mmCIF file of C-alpha atoms and ligand atoms in Angstrom:
data_model
loop_
_atom_site.group_PDB
_atom_site.id
_atom_site.type_symbol
_atom_site.label_atom_id
_atom_site.label_comp_id
_atom_site.label_asym_id
_atom_site.label_seq_id
_atom_site.Cartn_x
_atom_site.Cartn_y
_atom_site.Cartn_z
ATOM 1 C CA UNK A 1179 51.554 107.827 54.681
ATOM 2 C CA UNK A 1180 48.413 109.644 54.921
ATOM 3 C CA UNK A 1181 46.667 109.966 57.839
ATOM 4 C CA UNK A 1182 42.789 110.709 58.489
ATOM 5 C CA UNK A 1183 43.624 114.606 58.808
ATOM 6 C CA UNK A 1184 45.647 114.574 55.382
ATOM 7 C CA UNK A 1185 42.815 112.581 53.566
ATOM 8 C CA UNK A 1186 40.087 115.287 55.104
ATOM 9 C CA UNK A 1187 42.447 117.846 53.787
ATOM 10 C CA UNK A 1188 43.185 116.604 49.940
ATOM 11 C CA UNK A 1189 39.168 116.143 49.782
ATOM 12 C CA UNK A 1190 39.307 119.952 50.167
ATOM 13 C CA UNK A 1191 41.940 120.647 47.313
ATOM 14 C CA UNK A 1192 41.367 120.539 43.409
ATOM 15 C CA UNK A 1193 42.570 116.875 41.890
ATOM 16 C CA UNK A 1194 44.865 115.923 40.700
ATOM 17 C CA UNK A 1195 47.953 116.996 41.997
ATOM 18 C CA UNK A 1196 51.131 115.420 43.523
ATOM 19 C CA UNK A 1197 51.983 115.315 47.253
ATOM 20 C CA UNK A 1198 55.185 115.240 48.519
ATOM 21 C CA UNK A 1199 55.949 114.029 52.401
ATOM 22 C CA UNK A 1200 59.292 116.482 52.709
ATOM 23 C CA UNK A 1201 59.952 114.452 55.895
ATOM 24 C CA UNK A 1202 60.307 111.050 54.288
ATOM 25 C CA UNK A 1203 62.583 112.518 51.976
ATOM 26 C CA UNK A 1204 64.524 114.351 54.478
ATOM 27 C CA UNK A 1205 65.182 111.051 56.457
ATOM 28 C CA UNK A 1206 66.191 109.278 52.904
ATOM 29 C CA UNK A 1207 68.745 111.812 52.777
ATOM 30 C CA UNK A 1208 69.930 111.166 56.164
ATOM 31 C CA UNK A 1209 70.388 107.596 55.636
ATOM 32 C CA UNK A 1210 71.983 107.989 52.323
ATOM 33 C CA UNK A 1211 74.660 110.784 53.776
ATOM 34 C CA UNK A 1212 75.656 108.401 56.813
ATOM 35 C CA UNK A 1213 76.523 105.485 54.375
ATOM 36 C CA UNK A 1214 77.899 107.543 51.737
ATOM 37 C CA UNK A 1215 80.209 109.606 54.399
ATOM 38 C CA UNK A 1216 81.744 106.454 55.888
ATOM 39 C CA UNK A 1217 83.790 106.131 52.998
ATOM 40 C CA UNK A 1218 83.681 109.503 51.688
ATOM 41 C CA UNK A 1219 81.768 109.046 48.651
ATOM 42 C CA UNK A 1220 80.710 111.852 47.040
ATOM 43 C CA UNK A 1221 76.753 112.098 46.031
ATOM 44 C CA UNK A 1222 75.020 113.655 43.294
ATOM 45 C CA UNK A 1223 71.666 113.940 43.130
ATOM 46 C CA UNK A 1224 70.259 113.342 39.491
ATOM 47 C CA UNK A 1225 68.303 116.454 38.866
ATOM 48 C CA UNK A 1226 66.294 114.745 35.920
ATOM 49 C CA UNK A 1227 64.108 112.474 38.513
ATOM 50 C CA UNK A 1228 62.573 116.016 40.158
ATOM 51 C CA UNK A 1229 63.713 119.272 40.088
ATOM 52 C CA UNK A 1230 61.126 121.299 41.957
ATOM 53 C CA UNK A 1231 62.659 123.817 43.987
ATOM 54 C CA UNK A 1232 61.383 122.795 47.330
ATOM 55 C CA UNK A 1233 63.213 119.451 47.108
ATOM 56 C CA UNK A 1234 66.073 120.983 45.151
ATOM 57 C CA UNK A 1235 66.150 123.139 48.545
ATOM 58 C CA UNK A 1236 66.117 120.381 50.782
ATOM 59 C CA UNK A 1237 68.834 118.263 48.768
ATOM 60 C CA UNK A 1238 71.249 121.198 48.669
ATOM 61 C CA UNK A 1239 70.814 121.728 52.346
ATOM 62 C CA UNK A 1240 72.262 118.146 52.716
ATOM 63 C CA UNK A 1241 75.134 119.388 50.822
ATOM 64 C CA UNK A 1242 74.725 116.696 47.815
ATOM 65 C CA UNK A 1243 75.739 118.082 44.254
ATOM 66 C CA UNK A 1244 73.946 117.758 41.379
ATOM 67 C CA UNK A 1245 73.974 115.630 38.281
ATOM 68 C CA UNK A 1246 72.234 117.295 35.311
ATOM 69 C CA UNK A 1247 71.338 116.417 31.393
ATOM 70 C CA UNK A 1248 70.901 119.397 30.132
ATOM 71 C CA UNK A 1249 71.341 123.272 30.094
ATOM 72 C CA UNK A 1250 68.354 124.167 31.704
ATOM 73 C CA UNK A 1251 68.698 121.706 34.342
ATOM 74 C CA UNK A 1252 72.230 123.473 35.379
ATOM 75 C CA UNK A 1253 70.353 126.515 35.135
ATOM 76 C CA UNK A 1254 67.870 125.498 37.584
ATOM 77 C CA UNK A 1255 70.833 123.952 40.035
ATOM 78 C CA UNK A 1256 72.923 127.326 39.578
ATOM 79 C CA UNK A 1257 68.940 129.247 40.665
ATOM 80 C CA UNK A 1258 68.592 126.845 43.575
ATOM 81 C CA UNK A 1259 72.228 127.916 45.047
ATOM 82 C CA UNK A 1260 74.224 124.525 44.038
ATOM 83 C CA UNK A 1261 77.711 125.913 43.484
ATOM 84 C CA UNK A 1262 79.132 124.678 40.460
ATOM 85 C CA UNK A 1263 81.768 122.779 41.547
ATOM 86 C CA UNK A 1264 79.158 120.290 42.771
ATOM 87 C CA UNK A 1265 77.793 120.339 39.597
ATOM 88 C CA UNK A 1266 78.824 117.455 36.519
ATOM 89 C CA UNK A 1267 76.720 117.222 33.801
ATOM 90 C CA UNK A 1268 76.023 114.404 31.090
ATOM 91 C CA UNK A 1269 73.839 114.008 28.351
ATOM 92 C CA UNK A 1270 74.393 112.002 24.803
ATOM 93 C CA UNK A 1271 73.684 115.036 22.577
ATOM 94 C CA UNK A 1272 74.680 118.162 24.221
ATOM 95 C CA UNK A 1273 74.408 121.054 22.105
ATOM 96 C CA UNK A 1274 77.003 124.353 21.642
ATOM 97 C CA UNK A 1275 75.325 126.228 23.663
ATOM 98 C CA UNK A 1276 74.597 123.811 26.759
ATOM 99 C CA UNK A 1277 78.443 123.267 26.587
ATOM 100 C CA UNK A 1278 79.323 126.678 26.616
ATOM 101 C CA UNK A 1279 77.298 127.276 29.419
ATOM 102 C CA UNK A 1280 79.147 124.417 31.111
ATOM 103 C CA UNK A 1281 82.389 126.100 30.142
ATOM 104 C CA UNK A 1282 81.035 129.410 31.486
ATOM 105 C CA UNK A 1283 79.639 128.231 34.611
ATOM 106 C CA UNK A 1284 83.067 126.002 35.513
ATOM 107 C CA UNK A 1285 81.206 122.909 36.483
ATOM 108 C CA UNK A 1286 82.894 119.678 38.396
ATOM 109 C CA UNK A 1287 83.328 117.718 35.033
ATOM 110 C CA UNK A 1288 81.711 117.487 31.541
ATOM 111 C CA UNK A 1289 80.824 113.336 31.196
ATOM 112 C CA UNK A 1290 81.595 113.000 27.310
ATOM 113 C CA UNK A 1291 80.083 110.527 25.238
ATOM 114 C CA UNK A 1292 81.523 110.117 22.124
ATOM 115 C CA UNK A 1293 84.844 111.415 20.179
ATOM 116 C CA UNK A 1294 82.853 113.951 18.018
ATOM 117 C CA UNK A 1295 81.927 115.760 21.241
ATOM 118 C CA UNK A 1296 85.264 115.587 22.702
ATOM 119 C CA UNK A 1297 85.891 117.939 19.528
ATOM 120 C CA UNK A 1298 83.644 119.956 19.953
ATOM 121 C CA UNK A 1299 84.506 120.652 23.539
ATOM 122 C CA UNK A 1300 88.237 121.567 23.225
ATOM 123 C CA UNK A 1301 87.130 123.852 20.151
ATOM 124 C CA UNK A 1302 84.590 125.863 22.702
ATOM 125 C CA UNK A 1303 87.084 125.452 25.158
ATOM 126 C CA UNK A 1304 89.847 126.822 23.076
ATOM 127 C CA UNK A 1305 87.294 130.319 21.775
ATOM 128 C CA UNK A 1306 87.218 131.195 25.523
ATOM 129 C CA UNK A 1307 91.073 129.761 26.119
ATOM 130 C CA UNK A 1308 90.047 127.806 29.034
ATOM 131 C CA UNK A 1309 91.023 124.190 30.059
ATOM 132 C CA UNK A 1310 87.732 121.903 30.948
ATOM 133 C CA UNK A 1311 87.733 119.056 32.925
ATOM 134 C CA UNK A 1312 85.908 115.995 31.289
ATOM 135 C CA UNK A 1313 85.130 112.618 32.107
ATOM 136 C CA UNK A 1314 84.566 109.867 29.916
ATOM 137 C CA UNK A 1315 81.373 107.881 29.867
ATOM 138 C CA UNK A 1316 82.545 104.420 29.400
ATOM 139 C CA UNK A 1317 79.610 101.617 27.618
ATOM 140 C CA UNK A 1318 80.676 98.758 30.098
ATOM 141 C CA UNK A 1319 78.405 96.630 28.461
ATOM 142 C CA UNK A 1320 76.400 95.305 31.636
ATOM 143 C CA UNK A 1321 72.728 94.191 31.455
ATOM 144 C CA UNK A 1322 71.615 96.189 33.866
ATOM 145 C CA UNK A 1323 68.379 93.586 33.538
ATOM 146 C CA UNK A 1324 65.956 96.318 34.236
ATOM 147 C CA UNK A 1325 62.908 97.627 31.217
ATOM 148 C CA UNK A 1326 64.882 97.264 28.150
ATOM 149 C CA UNK A 1327 63.596 101.131 27.785
ATOM 150 C CA UNK A 1328 65.622 102.436 31.139
ATOM 151 C CA UNK A 1329 68.999 100.158 30.370
ATOM 152 C CA UNK A 1330 71.739 102.399 29.166
ATOM 153 C CA UNK A 1331 75.062 100.230 29.418
ATOM 154 C CA UNK A 1332 74.487 98.013 26.819
ATOM 155 C CA UNK A 1333 76.890 98.280 23.867
ATOM 156 C CA UNK A 1334 73.407 98.312 21.501
ATOM 157 C CA UNK A 1335 72.312 101.273 23.798
ATOM 158 C CA UNK A 1336 73.023 104.930 22.328
ATOM 159 C CA UNK A 1337 75.194 105.892 25.640
ATOM 160 C CA UNK A 1338 78.677 106.047 26.261
ATOM 161 C CA UNK A 1339 81.610 105.336 24.408
ATOM 162 C CA UNK A 1340 82.173 101.875 23.846
ATOM 163 C CA UNK A 1341 85.682 100.155 24.872
ATOM 164 C CA UNK A 1342 86.654 99.383 21.498
ATOM 165 C CA UNK A 1343 86.870 103.017 20.793
ATOM 166 C CA UNK A 1344 89.160 103.757 23.671
ATOM 167 C CA UNK A 1345 92.559 103.582 21.548
ATOM 168 C CA UNK A 1346 91.345 105.930 18.966
ATOM 169 C CA UNK A 1347 89.683 108.476 21.729
ATOM 170 C CA UNK A 1348 93.683 107.881 23.878
ATOM 171 C CA UNK A 1349 95.287 109.273 20.429
ATOM 172 C CA UNK A 1350 92.584 112.058 19.868
ATOM 173 C CA UNK A 1351 93.020 113.274 23.749
ATOM 174 C CA UNK A 1352 96.434 113.870 23.170
ATOM 175 C CA UNK A 1353 95.694 116.635 20.476
ATOM 176 C CA UNK A 1354 93.077 118.127 22.586
ATOM 177 C CA UNK A 1355 94.912 120.393 24.489
ATOM 178 C CA UNK A 1356 92.157 122.278 26.151
ATOM 179 C CA UNK A 1357 90.537 119.276 27.781
ATOM 180 C CA UNK A 1358 91.894 117.349 30.717
ATOM 181 C CA UNK A 1359 90.752 114.086 31.218
ATOM 182 C CA UNK A 1360 89.912 113.655 35.048
ATOM 183 C CA UNK A 1361 87.909 110.591 35.496
ATOM 184 C CA UNK A 1362 85.764 107.939 34.190
ATOM 185 C CA UNK A 1363 81.810 108.193 34.051
ATOM 186 C CA UNK A 1364 79.653 105.155 33.856
ATOM 187 C CA UNK A 1365 75.895 104.638 34.726
ATOM 188 C CA UNK A 1366 74.154 101.168 33.443
ATOM 189 C CA UNK A 1367 70.593 101.647 33.741
ATOM 190 C CA UNK A 1368 67.685 102.794 36.264
ATOM 191 C CA UNK A 1369 65.431 100.657 38.641
ATOM 192 C CA UNK A 1370 68.365 97.979 39.296
ATOM 193 C CA UNK A 1371 66.773 95.541 42.157
ATOM 194 C CA UNK A 1372 69.958 93.118 42.206
ATOM 195 C CA UNK A 1373 73.181 94.615 43.511
ATOM 196 C CA UNK A 1374 74.944 91.751 42.171
ATOM 197 C CA UNK A 1375 74.673 93.899 38.928
ATOM 198 C CA UNK A 1376 76.315 96.570 40.498
ATOM 199 C CA UNK A 1377 79.156 94.198 41.957
ATOM 200 C CA UNK A 1378 79.527 93.357 38.465
ATOM 201 C CA UNK A 1379 79.792 97.044 37.600
ATOM 202 C CA UNK A 1380 82.813 97.738 39.994
ATOM 203 C CA UNK A 1381 84.540 94.606 38.408
ATOM 204 C CA UNK A 1382 84.574 96.200 35.225
ATOM 205 C CA UNK A 1383 85.515 99.605 36.550
ATOM 206 C CA UNK A 1384 88.081 98.119 38.301
ATOM 207 C CA UNK A 1385 89.454 96.429 34.630
ATOM 208 C CA UNK A 1386 89.019 99.679 33.018
ATOM 209 C CA UNK A 1387 91.060 101.740 35.272
ATOM 210 C CA UNK A 1388 93.670 99.083 34.731
ATOM 211 C CA UNK A 1389 93.615 99.679 30.968
ATOM 212 C CA UNK A 1390 93.795 103.473 31.862
ATOM 213 C CA UNK A 1391 96.787 102.826 34.228
ATOM 214 C CA UNK A 1392 98.467 100.948 31.707
ATOM 215 C CA UNK A 1393 98.216 103.450 29.406
ATOM 216 C CA UNK A 1394 100.092 105.877 32.019
ATOM 217 C CA UNK A 1395 96.651 107.587 32.990
ATOM 218 C CA UNK A 1396 95.984 108.501 36.476
ATOM 219 C CA UNK A 1397 92.615 109.321 37.362
ATOM 220 C CA UNK A 1398 91.143 111.740 39.916
ATOM 221 C CA UNK A 1399 87.590 110.343 40.168
ATOM 222 C CA UNK A 1400 85.844 107.624 39.149
ATOM 223 C CA UNK A 1401 81.615 108.209 38.533
ATOM 224 C CA UNK A 1402 79.494 105.161 39.145
ATOM 225 C CA UNK A 1403 76.248 106.803 38.027
ATOM 226 C CA UNK A 1404 73.243 105.953 39.513
ATOM 227 C CA UNK A 1405 70.306 103.364 39.382
ATOM 228 C CA UNK A 1406 69.242 101.871 42.356
ATOM 229 C CA UNK A 1407 65.621 100.701 42.253
ATOM 230 C CA UNK A 1408 63.182 101.379 45.052
ATOM 231 C CA UNK A 1409 60.132 99.150 46.033
ATOM 232 C CA UNK A 1410 57.218 99.574 43.850
ATOM 233 C CA UNK A 1411 55.129 97.068 45.293
ATOM 234 C CA UNK A 1412 55.537 97.808 49.088
ATOM 235 C CA UNK A 1413 56.234 101.794 49.107
ATOM 236 C CA UNK A 1414 54.999 101.878 52.947
ATOM 237 C CA UNK A 1415 57.166 99.260 54.223
ATOM 238 C CA UNK A 1416 59.982 100.323 52.207
ATOM 239 C CA UNK A 1417 60.320 103.928 52.128
ATOM 240 C CA UNK A 1418 63.893 104.173 52.131
ATOM 241 C CA UNK A 1419 66.393 102.025 50.011
ATOM 242 C CA UNK A 1420 68.610 99.682 51.430
ATOM 243 C CA UNK A 1421 71.397 102.391 50.613
ATOM 244 C CA UNK A 1422 73.676 100.536 53.669
ATOM 245 C CA UNK A 1423 74.134 97.611 50.881
ATOM 246 C CA UNK A 1424 74.107 99.738 47.946
ATOM 247 C CA UNK A 1425 77.703 101.473 49.207
ATOM 248 C CA UNK A 1426 79.080 98.820 51.021
ATOM 249 C CA UNK A 1427 79.154 97.139 47.660
ATOM 250 C CA UNK A 1428 81.323 99.950 46.049
ATOM 251 C CA UNK A 1429 83.055 100.029 49.422
ATOM 252 C CA UNK A 1430 84.001 96.424 48.889
ATOM 253 C CA UNK A 1431 84.621 96.006 45.083
ATOM 254 C CA UNK A 1432 85.593 98.774 43.891
ATOM 255 C CA UNK A 1433 89.552 99.503 43.772
ATOM 256 C CA UNK A 1434 89.774 102.910 44.612
ATOM 257 C CA UNK A 1435 93.352 104.414 44.359
ATOM 258 C CA UNK A 1436 94.884 106.983 46.905
ATOM 259 C CA UNK A 1437 93.422 110.404 46.859
ATOM 260 C CA UNK A 1438 90.802 109.092 44.133
ATOM 261 C CA UNK A 1439 87.217 110.265 44.735
ATOM 262 C CA UNK A 1440 84.018 108.188 44.042
ATOM 263 C CA UNK A 1441 80.790 110.084 42.788
ATOM 264 C CA UNK A 1442 77.416 109.022 42.634
ATOM 265 C CA UNK A 1443 74.591 110.183 40.634
ATOM 266 C CA UNK A 1444 71.598 109.150 42.660
ATOM 267 C CA UNK A 1445 68.087 110.149 41.270
ATOM 268 C CA UNK A 1446 65.259 108.017 41.794
ATOM 269 C CA UNK A 1447 66.108 106.379 45.403
ATOM 270 C CA UNK A 1448 66.113 109.839 46.843
ATOM 271 C CA UNK A 1449 62.962 111.160 45.470
ATOM 272 C CA UNK A 1450 60.616 107.981 44.365
ATOM 273 C CA UNK A 1451 59.059 107.135 47.940
ATOM 274 C CA UNK A 1452 58.455 110.622 49.022
ATOM 275 C CA UNK A 1453 55.932 111.484 46.346
ATOM 276 C CA UNK A 1454 52.137 110.324 45.493
ATOM 277 C CA UNK A 1455 49.886 111.187 42.396
ATOM 278 C CA UNK A 1456 46.499 112.090 44.098
ATOM 279 C CA UNK A 1457 43.287 112.059 42.275
ATOM 280 C CA UNK A 1458 39.713 111.420 42.563
ATOM 281 C CA UNK A 1459 37.098 109.347 40.406
ATOM 282 C CA UNK A 1460 35.234 110.245 37.788
ATOM 283 C CA UNK A 1461 33.216 107.600 36.634
ATOM 284 C CA UNK A 1462 33.029 104.024 37.217
ATOM 285 C CA UNK A 1463 32.165 101.969 34.302
ATOM 286 C CA UNK A 1464 31.357 98.357 33.768
ATOM 287 C CA UNK A 1465 33.591 96.342 31.352
ATOM 288 C CA UNK A 1466 33.084 92.830 30.013
ATOM 289 C CA UNK A 1467 35.486 91.021 32.682
ATOM 290 C CA UNK A 1468 36.335 94.169 34.942
ATOM 291 C CA UNK A 1469 35.150 97.245 36.388
ATOM 292 C CA UNK A 1470 36.865 100.517 34.962
ATOM 293 C CA UNK A 1471 37.496 103.048 37.718
ATOM 294 C CA UNK A 1472 38.120 106.382 35.757
ATOM 295 C CA UNK A 1473 40.410 108.567 37.331
ATOM 296 C CA UNK A 1474 41.156 112.664 36.767
ATOM 297 C CA UNK A 1475 44.693 111.917 36.492
ATOM 298 C CA UNK A 1476 46.139 110.219 33.456
ATOM 299 C CA UNK A 1477 49.266 109.712 31.633
ATOM 300 C CA UNK A 1478 49.707 113.619 31.109
ATOM 301 C CA UNK A 1479 50.203 113.620 35.097
ATOM 302 C CA UNK A 1480 52.077 110.235 35.444
ATOM 303 C CA UNK A 1481 53.417 108.826 32.136
ATOM 304 C CA UNK A 1482 54.923 105.981 33.091
ATOM 305 C CA UNK A 1483 52.580 103.030 32.969
ATOM 306 C CA UNK A 1484 52.106 104.451 29.469
ATOM 307 C CA UNK A 1485 55.925 104.613 28.425
ATOM 308 C CA UNK A 1486 57.397 101.288 29.998
ATOM 309 C CA UNK A 1487 54.517 99.848 31.705
ATOM 310 C CA UNK A 1488 55.613 100.286 35.533
ATOM 311 C CA UNK A 1489 53.877 99.096 38.259
ATOM 312 C CA UNK A 1490 52.469 101.533 40.588
ATOM 313 C CA UNK A 1491 50.659 100.743 43.994
ATOM 314 C CA UNK A 1492 46.929 102.510 43.680
ATOM 315 C CA UNK A 1493 45.353 102.641 46.803
ATOM 316 C CA UNK A 1494 41.494 103.990 47.753
ATOM 317 C CA UNK A 1495 42.148 106.550 51.033
ATOM 318 C CA UNK A 1496 38.254 106.583 50.860
ATOM 319 C CA UNK A 1497 36.383 103.346 50.745
ATOM 320 C CA UNK A 1498 36.444 100.600 53.450
ATOM 321 C CA UNK A 1499 34.397 98.087 51.279
ATOM 322 C CA UNK A 1500 34.815 94.960 50.324
ATOM 323 C CA UNK A 1501 37.762 93.973 47.887
ATOM 324 C CA UNK A 1502 36.595 94.248 43.984
ATOM 325 C CA UNK A 1503 38.851 94.361 40.439
ATOM 326 C CA UNK A 1504 39.532 97.540 38.727
ATOM 327 C CA UNK A 1505 41.386 98.359 35.678
ATOM 328 C CA UNK A 1506 42.200 101.650 36.801
ATOM 329 C CA UNK A 1507 42.469 104.212 33.856
ATOM 330 C CA UNK A 1508 42.967 107.952 32.911
ATOM 331 C CA UNK A 1509 40.998 110.187 31.040
ATOM 332 C CA UNK A 1510 43.071 110.679 28.130
ATOM 333 C CA UNK A 1511 42.504 109.199 24.859
ATOM 334 C CA UNK A 1512 44.992 106.616 24.468
ATOM 335 C CA UNK A 1513 44.475 103.045 25.097
ATOM 336 C CA UNK A 1514 47.833 103.312 27.416
ATOM 337 C CA UNK A 1515 46.564 105.378 29.436
ATOM 338 C CA UNK A 1516 46.330 102.937 32.172
ATOM 339 C CA UNK A 1517 47.891 102.944 35.503
ATOM 340 C CA UNK A 1518 47.196 99.307 36.298
ATOM 341 C CA UNK A 1519 45.031 96.123 35.056
ATOM 342 C CA UNK A 1520 42.738 93.970 37.404
ATOM 343 C CA UNK A 1521 43.418 95.771 40.181
ATOM 344 C CA UNK A 1522 42.022 94.625 43.948
ATOM 345 C CA UNK A 1523 40.843 97.954 45.658
ATOM 346 C CA UNK A 1524 37.868 98.115 48.183
ATOM 347 C CA UNK A 1525 34.562 98.649 46.333
ATOM 348 C CA UNK A 1526 35.080 101.911 44.893
ATOM 349 C CA UNK A 1527 32.326 105.043 43.767
ATOM 350 C CA UNK A 1528 32.753 108.182 42.085
ATOM 351 C CA UNK A 1529 34.071 111.244 44.040
ATOM 352 C CA UNK A 1530 36.650 108.269 46.110
ATOM 353 C CA UNK A 1531 40.388 109.861 46.576
ATOM 354 C CA UNK A 1532 43.099 107.657 44.716
ATOM 355 C CA UNK A 1533 46.624 107.862 45.377
ATOM 356 C CA UNK A 1534 49.156 106.511 43.089
ATOM 357 C CA UNK A 1535 52.218 105.847 45.153
ATOM 358 C CA UNK A 1536 55.791 106.174 44.527
ATOM 359 C CA UNK A 1537 56.037 109.089 41.853
ATOM 360 C CA UNK A 1538 58.310 111.323 43.403
ATOM 361 C CA UNK A 1539 61.135 110.403 40.819
ATOM 362 C CA UNK A 1540 60.030 111.129 36.782
ATOM 363 C CA UNK A 1541 56.279 111.525 37.699
ATOM 364 C CA UNK A 1542 55.628 115.509 37.639
ATOM 365 C CA UNK A 1543 59.146 115.899 35.537
ATOM 366 C CA UNK A 1544 57.585 114.054 32.650
ATOM 367 C CA UNK A 1545 54.146 115.613 32.793
ATOM 368 C CA UNK A 1546 52.458 117.132 29.313
ATOM 369 C CA UNK A 1547 49.756 119.067 28.420
ATOM 370 C CA UNK A 1548 48.398 116.798 25.948
ATOM 371 C CA UNK A 1549 44.659 116.913 25.187
ATOM 372 C CA UNK A 1550 45.321 120.597 26.271
ATOM 373 C CA UNK A 1551 45.398 119.113 30.207
ATOM 374 C CA UNK A 1552 45.964 121.879 32.618
ATOM 375 C CA UNK A 1553 49.520 121.901 34.521
ATOM 376 C CA UNK A 1554 49.703 119.725 37.182
ATOM 377 C CA UNK A 1555 49.896 120.988 40.585
ATOM 378 C CA UNK A 1556 51.936 119.768 43.745
ATOM 379 C CA UNK A 1557 51.329 120.051 47.654
ATOM 380 C CA UNK A 1558 54.130 119.641 50.036
ATOM 381 C CA UNK A 1559 53.968 118.218 53.661
ATOM 382 C CA UNK A 1560 55.212 121.303 55.138
ATOM 383 C CA UNK A 1561 52.137 123.549 53.497
ATOM 384 C CA UNK A 1562 49.374 121.409 54.833
ATOM 385 C CA UNK A 1563 47.684 123.692 57.721
ATOM 386 C CA UNK A 1564 44.611 121.635 59.172
HETATM 387 C C1 PLP B 1349 69.307 109.254 34.922
HETATM 388 C C2 PLP B 1349 70.177 109.397 35.363
HETATM 389 C C3 PLP B 1349 70.867 108.838 36.673
HETATM 390 C C4 PLP B 1349 69.785 108.558 37.604
HETATM 391 O O1 PLP B 1349 69.212 107.567 37.406
HETATM 392 P P1 PLP B 1349 68.677 106.860 38.824
HETATM 393 O O2 PLP B 1349 68.018 105.617 38.114
HETATM 394 O O3 PLP B 1349 67.018 108.147 38.811
HETATM 395 O O4 PLP B 1349 69.348 107.002 39.581
HETATM 396 C C5 PLP B 1349 72.178 108.720 36.837
HETATM 397 N N1 PLP B 1349 73.665 109.423 35.601
HETATM 398 C C6 PLP B 1349 72.740 109.291 34.903
HETATM 399 C C7 PLP B 1349 73.831 109.967 33.914
HETATM 400 C C8 PLP B 1349 71.692 109.840 34.241
HETATM 401 O O5 PLP B 1349 71.127 109.943 33.101
#
């Protein structure tokens, strides 16, 4: 990903910043689109993973829809040229303002997560005399076996409607005349690397479909969410996720009715590998059992390690020295501001350029101004003029 020319260029740019390889992004999208189109599956990009306009433009040009989790994400999508019919909207706590926006813009579907939400959407739709397409986000009670902070499909999680509430919901829906139930929605978690989990999801989705069919409800679409993981350990070798195996699981195990559409909401797997956080070593400091490499990037630029102990590959782009052990940390006044402990790096010195890999998803979007840090900057491979 980083040739000599690029590294020399990095040396002239003020760090820290995110660097996005748009060629890799395009290739990744191409592979995903190729696999999904075999079965006419519809892909929505989960905008919350990275909402940079340059990235969204590439995604839009490649004919994907979007999955939004806030009103501002809907506005950003429309602003970038996505059409309303390609937008889905999920979230456990949608405000009236956000729901009104979704109603006004005629998006494809609102994914609803509770009884009260259905009642509120119905009322707001009634106010403007519209009938709104809704899908029920069902909590399938499946353990995605990922970090517990990014597991969403267990009954103990706040997301979705639990299956034991469905009788009551169906009865209620009969009274809610401004809603049209068009589909079911599932999303069980993120960074799922065991594809067996998705097979389990398919089987649960089939059971749920049968239940709805037994209640004389035909569903126009099934949305199976996202969550496909990426390889944080070997970003170079596995720069594009195994979309083929992922998509085939759904083709093989999901019972799809005639005229029924299958939707996906993929975030991380599309954008994670194309992004790196580029930073410089400010100081090397001796510790008891290790040395600290103190970077000019911190948890304010990349929160994932502090937030859920995530691993990112760390590379020194300059040094060719012998390997030594470092705790790679940021400058922020928190002990959790640590990118990696006991990381083996070639002997590292003040001024070396460090790349923190696989940070295109849930990196820049989570940056903050804590410690009154400057807003993080970004560069794209297209902009690099040598
Ligand atoms: C975050 C999210 C996604 C995307 O998850 P990834 O793991 O990034 O693919 C999809 N659907 C919903 C509802 C989400 O909240």
